[in-house]
Amino acid sequence: MQTARPAPPSVPLCRPRHRPQIVTTTGAPTGHQLGAPVPALVHFECHLCQKATVPSPSLAIAELRWTDPDLASQLIPISHLARARGAVLARMPAAHAA
């Protein structure tokens, strides 16, 4: 399940009149190991730009990926979010995910 809320005014816009959102995703993605913990992951996205940050369990990291131009490699097409989320969860140690 995903819940979205507008990014706060302190977060710079990607472009004028765009409205980036903070999205929290809960629940296991398709193919995730049954019974393995699944923490909520957060990402920023803009549907007008069709860009999103790589998901993270930390809102602070997601915001940094959105606002820091040096982290442009952490921006992906929105269509790649499901795959990126699965990859993040697969790399996450079980102890950290709990």
Coordinates of C-alpha atoms in Angstrom, one line a residue:
M1 CA 0.0 0.0 0.0
Q2 CA 1.2 3.5 -0.8
T3 CA 0.3 6.8 0.9
A4 CA 1.4 10.1 -0.5
R5 CA 1.6 13.6 1.0
P6 CA 2.9 16.8 -0.5
A7 CA 6.5 17.6 0.1
P8 CA 6.9 20.4 2.7
P9 CA 7.6 24.0 1.4
S10 CA 11.2 23.6 2.7
V11 CA 11.9 21.0 -0.1
P12 CA 12.8 22.7 -3.3
L13 CA 10.6 22.0 -6.4
C14 CA 12.1 20.0 -9.2
R15 CA 10.6 22.6 -11.6
P16 CA 8.3 25.5 -11.3
R17 CA 4.6 24.5 -10.7
H18 CA 5.6 20.9 -10.1
R19 CA 4.3 19.2 -6.9
P20 CA 6.7 16.6 -5.6
Q21 CA 5.3 14.1 -3.1
I22 CA 6.6 12.0 -0.3
V23 CA 5.4 8.5 -0.8
T24 CA 5.5 5.8 1.9
T25 CA 5.2 2.2 0.7
T26 CA 4.2 -0.6 3.1
G27 CA 3.8 -4.3 2.5
A28 CA 5.9 -6.9 0.6
P29 CA 6.6 -6.5 -3.1
T30 CA 5.9 -9.4 -5.5
G31 CA 8.5 -12.1 -5.1
H32 CA 9.7 -11.0 -1.7
Q33 CA 10.5 -14.0 0.6
L34 CA 7.5 -15.0 2.6
G35 CA 7.9 -14.3 6.3
A36 CA 10.8 -11.9 5.8
P37 CA 10.4 -8.5 7.5
V38 CA 9.4 -5.6 5.3
P39 CA 10.0 -2.1 6.7
A40 CA 8.1 0.8 5.2
L41 CA 10.1 2.5 2.5
V42 CA 10.0 6.2 1.6
H43 CA 10.7 8.0 -1.7
F44 CA 10.1 11.4 -3.3
E45 CA 8.4 11.5 -6.7
C46 CA 7.1 14.0 -9.3
H47 CA 4.6 12.6 -11.8
L48 CA 5.2 15.6 -14.1
C49 CA 8.9 14.8 -14.3
Q50 CA 8.3 11.0 -14.1
K51 CA 11.3 10.9 -11.6
A52 CA 11.6 9.4 -8.2
T53 CA 14.3 8.7 -5.6
V54 CA 15.5 5.2 -4.9
P55 CA 13.4 4.1 -1.9
S56 CA 14.9 4.2 1.5
P57 CA 13.7 3.3 5.1
S58 CA 14.8 6.8 6.1
L59 CA 12.8 10.0 5.2
A60 CA 16.0 12.0 5.7
I61 CA 17.9 10.0 3.1
A62 CA 15.0 10.1 0.7
E63 CA 14.9 13.9 1.0
L64 CA 18.7 14.2 0.6
R65 CA 18.5 12.2 -2.6
W66 CA 15.8 14.5 -3.9
T67 CA 17.5 17.8 -3.0
D68 CA 21.2 17.2 -3.5
P69 CA 22.3 17.6 -7.1
D70 CA 25.3 15.4 -6.4
L71 CA 23.0 12.5 -5.8
A72 CA 21.3 12.6 -9.2
S73 CA 22.3 8.9 -9.7
Q74 CA 19.7 8.2 -7.0
L75 CA 16.9 9.5 -9.2
I76 CA 15.1 6.8 -11.3
P77 CA 12.1 6.7 -13.6
I78 CA 8.9 6.2 -11.7
S79 CA 8.3 3.0 -13.7
H80 CA 11.4 1.5 -12.1
L81 CA 10.2 2.0 -8.5
A82 CA 8.9 -1.6 -7.9
R83 CA 12.1 -3.1 -9.1
A84 CA 14.2 -0.7 -7.0
R85 CA 12.1 -1.4 -3.9
G86 CA 12.6 -5.1 -4.3
A87 CA 16.4 -4.6 -4.7
V88 CA 16.6 -2.4 -1.6
L89 CA 14.7 -5.0 0.5
A90 CA 16.9 -7.8 -0.9
R91 CA 20.1 -6.0 0.2
M92 CA 18.7 -5.0 3.6
P93 CA 20.0 -7.2 6.5
A94 CA 17.2 -9.1 8.3
A95 CA 18.3 -7.5 11.6
H96 CA 17.9 -3.9 10.2
A97 CA 14.6 -4.7 8.5
A98 CA 12.9 -5.8 11.8

